[in-house]
């Protein structure tokens, strides 16, 4: 909601003016996107994710008279425009991948190439989410969104590290990918996979890794299902908040001292960027990052590590202007629960914006620059 | 050093936009002092290829930013953020007399921007391509609706802006080439004005020249449309369409215009009798046309000298709405400048010159179009006269001056239209309490 303080009433620029109330306040050029939330009366635990990236997200921006808080659909707006938000830039190509048992979608930037490549992995929700890989391709990286288990079947996922090695090599061997410039990009369980590959794989040599909301606290070997089940062994440590949302972060504490219970991050030999929110209620990712730093210091490879930590940001750090989801539905053992991801909307949205800028700079430095990989931004 | 190993990074932001929006072309990860060519390629609907290119040298920061760095040569030079579009020209070997016009406005104009090593002038397809992106340029903003108009025997298309409305309206007229040309009306709707592109020379029903009642019907369709403010309708015309606009604005009882915009037109025309008479009048003077050294037809003398006989000029002294005249001083097709000066004199004598705004551009030609439209100094023209004739018409203008004129005139035209169409409207209770 705005009061127009300018003398010429016809010209009001949202980027410069102050909102005095609504789903965001203050001077927020993009607040209309990141503060979006389900309309009153919606089901609980919804999460907004674009599945079809070949068409844009449509957002209707309207102006209403007065300071209105509810009942927008019953009122006539003064004016309204439609905006399109795209994950795929013009010319980006989308290719279904189904080879060597690997399932995914590869997005290739426009142009002659070859391009640096990325393997893009999401977390414990499963399925095939393409939007971040599409967006990364729009920024010049041939990116493959990887599917590694069906939705809600994480605890029975039978894949082991070699599945990811095969997937990595599919990207690496693509004629339009520079085979010595392929990196790993993950969130949550996807980050865990990335860290494991970087440390343990003798087959893949990532050029660099971006790990959002990940951790290193699992033993070597086993399937993805095993890893996940190992995490949730200590189910008695799950707490419930006042809304009965599940807080899982306790299951990850304390960080074990025993190195055999953790990924040996001292063996990582590529730049690695860790992005975490300090209000992550799903996993103790900041504590994990701190422990990784100590292990890497002891091993002498800490110069490869960059840590970004954001106050009051939660677990689901997504591309900029994505709405913030503090808690959403998750299928656990066939049961619908609501997990608390954490974060407060404004700082979480700032974290998404800032981290994305820094992620792109990190990728550019390590994947495009010819001066060799560099960890520090 | 082989630049292929070096990974040049090209980006154009925004990669999707309206045709009148600026973009930023950025090339990163270069070596200082590296020479490159930035190239634009567009294949138009007729299948012809258009290209533009510019030579740059990377500075110490290893970046080339087209909005800030000078082109050292090519189809444009100096610092020109949008030069890659307005300097587009047919690729070598193309037919002569081509003109770039988008007829299907529901799809974007796709332009491929590429980076080549070295300062290249030709044979781009055979050169080493370092990077390439595709940019979409749209005449229709998201949410703009395209509505073919079939009532009243009109051949027209209405473009409604996004949103509930109601919106001010506008009748959009082109010139003597006829056909239903939609792109300017689509772009105006993208700026909030419900605009109707009107074909008045080759209408489907009769196949012959229309008369005043045709425009009055078009006006009524706008006036009665539930999403259009009947009391806020403008008319905009280019070339012959500008003359029609002046005629309707002054003499038509059925049209009450909030304002009028005339681009490179004239008030010179026989005012008694039907519109067809104008053709006859021009045909009578056809021996005044001449050819330049390239055999291109110059028509501007057809209407010169500006007659003193009042029956041969629209009496702009009787105009009651604001009028914006856009003048290309190097217009070789119509005597736009002389007509504008005569109109000003008439209005000063009549005491209504406060309604007149003239935008006059040195070295701009006849075809003053939306910004970044590639400049065409002469092109093949097929008239709709009976019998029709095809010739190479000289439009006039010089590349850079004409392109600047297009940008400046469009900006000022939008301001003029907004001021006169939105003007003193109360936008709602929100502001009335301040």
PDB file of C-alpha atoms in Angstrom, chain A residues 263-367:
ATOM      1  CA  UNK A 263      32.281 -36.809   4.766  1.00  0.00           C
ATOM      2  CA  UNK A 264      36.023 -36.312   4.728  1.00  0.00           C
ATOM      3  CA  UNK A 265      35.913 -32.749   3.431  1.00  0.00           C
ATOM      4  CA  UNK A 266      39.665 -32.490   3.843  1.00  0.00           C
ATOM      5  CA  UNK A 267      39.866 -34.440   0.601  1.00  0.00           C
ATOM      6  CA  UNK A 268      37.950 -31.859  -1.432  1.00  0.00           C
ATOM      7  CA  UNK A 269      40.172 -30.227  -4.026  1.00  0.00           C
ATOM      8  CA  UNK A 270      37.883 -27.781  -5.791  1.00  0.00           C
ATOM      9  CA  UNK A 271      36.370 -24.466  -4.671  1.00  0.00           C
ATOM     10  CA  UNK A 272      33.217 -24.988  -2.664  1.00  0.00           C
ATOM     11  CA  UNK A 273      30.619 -22.371  -1.783  1.00  0.00           C
ATOM     12  CA  UNK A 274      28.319 -23.076   1.153  1.00  0.00           C
ATOM     13  CA  UNK A 275      25.117 -21.029   1.412  1.00  0.00           C
ATOM     14  CA  UNK A 276      23.098 -21.333   4.627  1.00  0.00           C
ATOM     15  CA  UNK A 277      20.437 -19.574   6.654  1.00  0.00           C
ATOM     16  CA  UNK A 278      21.026 -19.303  10.379  1.00  0.00           C
ATOM     17  CA  UNK A 279      17.309 -19.808  11.057  1.00  0.00           C
ATOM     18  CA  UNK A 280      17.338 -23.157   9.256  1.00  0.00           C
ATOM     19  CA  UNK A 281      14.907 -25.250  11.328  1.00  0.00           C
ATOM     20  CA  UNK A 282      15.221 -28.307   9.151  1.00  0.00           C
ATOM     21  CA  UNK A 283      18.914 -29.049   9.631  1.00  0.00           C
ATOM     22  CA  UNK A 284      21.837 -27.560  11.592  1.00  0.00           C
ATOM     23  CA  UNK A 285      23.485 -26.401   8.374  1.00  0.00           C
ATOM     24  CA  UNK A 286      25.460 -23.540   9.921  1.00  0.00           C
ATOM     25  CA  UNK A 287      26.908 -25.825  12.614  1.00  0.00           C
ATOM     26  CA  UNK A 288      27.774 -28.289   9.883  1.00  0.00           C
ATOM     27  CA  UNK A 289      29.482 -25.576   7.832  1.00  0.00           C
ATOM     28  CA  UNK A 290      31.506 -24.552  10.871  1.00  0.00           C
ATOM     29  CA  UNK A 291      32.624 -28.138  11.402  1.00  0.00           C
ATOM     30  CA  UNK A 292      33.528 -28.468   7.706  1.00  0.00           C
ATOM     31  CA  UNK A 293      35.646 -25.343   7.983  1.00  0.00           C
ATOM     32  CA  UNK A 294      37.509 -26.812  10.953  1.00  0.00           C
ATOM     33  CA  UNK A 295      38.113 -30.100   9.169  1.00  0.00           C
ATOM     34  CA  UNK A 296      39.345 -28.287   6.070  1.00  0.00           C
ATOM     35  CA  UNK A 297      41.580 -26.035   8.151  1.00  0.00           C
ATOM     36  CA  UNK A 298      43.161 -29.086   9.721  1.00  0.00           C
ATOM     37  CA  UNK A 299      43.595 -30.713   6.316  1.00  0.00           C
ATOM     38  CA  UNK A 300      45.079 -27.547   4.745  1.00  0.00           C
ATOM     39  CA  UNK A 301      42.402 -26.999   2.075  1.00  0.00           C
ATOM     40  CA  UNK A 302      40.349 -24.303   3.814  1.00  0.00           C
ATOM     41  CA  UNK A 303      41.374 -21.805   1.097  1.00  0.00           C
ATOM     42  CA  UNK A 304      38.907 -23.644  -1.172  1.00  0.00           C
ATOM     43  CA  UNK A 305      35.981 -22.868   1.122  1.00  0.00           C
ATOM     44  CA  UNK A 306      33.650 -19.864   0.957  1.00  0.00           C
ATOM     45  CA  UNK A 307      30.809 -19.604   3.452  1.00  0.00           C
ATOM     46  CA  UNK A 308      27.750 -17.395   3.080  1.00  0.00           C
ATOM     47  CA  UNK A 309      25.502 -17.294   6.121  1.00  0.00           C
ATOM     48  CA  UNK A 310      22.362 -15.217   6.311  1.00  0.00           C
ATOM     49  CA  UNK A 311      20.658 -14.080   9.493  1.00  0.00           C
ATOM     50  CA  UNK A 312      16.993 -15.120   9.803  1.00  0.00           C
ATOM     51  CA  UNK A 313      17.023 -17.022   6.556  1.00  0.00           C
ATOM     52  CA  UNK A 314      15.638 -20.543   6.469  1.00  0.00           C
ATOM     53  CA  UNK A 315      16.407 -23.802   4.684  1.00  0.00           C
ATOM     54  CA  UNK A 316      14.810 -23.220   1.275  1.00  0.00           C
ATOM     55  CA  UNK A 317      17.122 -20.627  -0.245  1.00  0.00           C
ATOM     56  CA  UNK A 318      15.802 -20.345  -3.788  1.00  0.00           C
ATOM     57  CA  UNK A 319      16.399 -18.047  -6.784  1.00  0.00           C
ATOM     58  CA  UNK A 320      15.678 -14.348  -6.130  1.00  0.00           C
ATOM     59  CA  UNK A 321      12.111 -13.058  -5.683  1.00  0.00           C
ATOM     60  CA  UNK A 322      10.776 -16.578  -5.072  1.00  0.00           C
ATOM     61  CA  UNK A 323       8.233 -16.319  -2.259  1.00  0.00           C
ATOM     62  CA  UNK A 324       9.477 -17.391   1.146  1.00  0.00           C
ATOM     63  CA  UNK A 325       8.075 -20.628   2.572  1.00  0.00           C
ATOM     64  CA  UNK A 326       8.549 -20.969   6.268  1.00  0.00           C
ATOM     65  CA  UNK A 327       6.772 -24.344   6.482  1.00  0.00           C
ATOM     66  CA  UNK A 328       5.379 -26.635   3.819  1.00  0.00           C
ATOM     67  CA  UNK A 329       3.886 -30.051   3.339  1.00  0.00           C
ATOM     68  CA  UNK A 330       6.273 -33.017   3.069  1.00  0.00           C
ATOM     69  CA  UNK A 331       5.443 -36.694   2.561  1.00  0.00           C
ATOM     70  CA  UNK A 332       7.208 -38.845   5.132  1.00  0.00           C
ATOM     71  CA  UNK A 333       6.592 -42.608   5.015  1.00  0.00           C
ATOM     72  CA  UNK A 334       3.427 -41.955   3.064  1.00  0.00           C
ATOM     73  CA  UNK A 335       2.268 -39.557   5.728  1.00  0.00           C
ATOM     74  CA  UNK A 336       1.655 -35.875   5.122  1.00  0.00           C
ATOM     75  CA  UNK A 337       3.505 -33.739   7.631  1.00  0.00           C
ATOM     76  CA  UNK A 338       4.374 -30.086   7.632  1.00  0.00           C
ATOM     77  CA  UNK A 339       8.055 -29.337   8.030  1.00  0.00           C
ATOM     78  CA  UNK A 340       9.308 -26.075   9.438  1.00  0.00           C
ATOM     79  CA  UNK A 341      12.006 -24.747   7.112  1.00  0.00           C
ATOM     80  CA  UNK A 342      12.510 -21.539   9.050  1.00  0.00           C
ATOM     81  CA  UNK A 343      13.356 -17.999   8.090  1.00  0.00           C
ATOM     82  CA  UNK A 344      11.516 -14.691   8.306  1.00  0.00           C
ATOM     83  CA  UNK A 345      10.219 -13.370   4.997  1.00  0.00           C
ATOM     84  CA  UNK A 346      12.193 -10.135   4.541  1.00  0.00           C
ATOM     85  CA  UNK A 347      15.644 -11.398   5.620  1.00  0.00           C
ATOM     86  CA  UNK A 348      15.062 -14.669   3.792  1.00  0.00           C
ATOM     87  CA  UNK A 349      14.217 -12.804   0.585  1.00  0.00           C
ATOM     88  CA  UNK A 350      17.301 -10.606   1.005  1.00  0.00           C
ATOM     89  CA  UNK A 351      19.338 -13.791   1.416  1.00  0.00           C
ATOM     90  CA  UNK A 352      17.923 -15.228  -1.812  1.00  0.00           C
ATOM     91  CA  UNK A 353      18.783 -12.087  -3.737  1.00  0.00           C
ATOM     92  CA  UNK A 354      22.247 -11.637  -2.299  1.00  0.00           C
ATOM     93  CA  UNK A 355      23.243 -15.294  -2.455  1.00  0.00           C
ATOM     94  CA  UNK A 356      22.187 -15.627  -6.078  1.00  0.00           C
ATOM     95  CA  UNK A 357      24.356 -12.663  -7.076  1.00  0.00           C
ATOM     96  CA  UNK A 358      27.287 -14.189  -5.240  1.00  0.00           C
ATOM     97  CA  UNK A 359      26.598 -17.659  -6.621  1.00  0.00           C
ATOM     98  CA  UNK A 360      26.663 -16.304 -10.171  1.00  0.00           C
ATOM     99  CA  UNK A 361      29.896 -14.422  -9.452  1.00  0.00           C
ATOM    100  CA  UNK A 362      31.437 -17.580  -7.923  1.00  0.00           C
ATOM    101  CA  UNK A 363      30.404 -19.629 -10.956  1.00  0.00           C
ATOM    102  CA  UNK A 364      31.689 -17.038 -13.395  1.00  0.00           C
ATOM    103  CA  UNK A 365      35.044 -16.882 -11.653  1.00  0.00           C
ATOM    104  CA  UNK A 366      35.475 -20.639 -11.459  1.00  0.00           C
ATOM    105  CA  UNK A 367      33.782 -21.816 -14.615  1.00  0.00           C
TER     106      UNK A 367
END
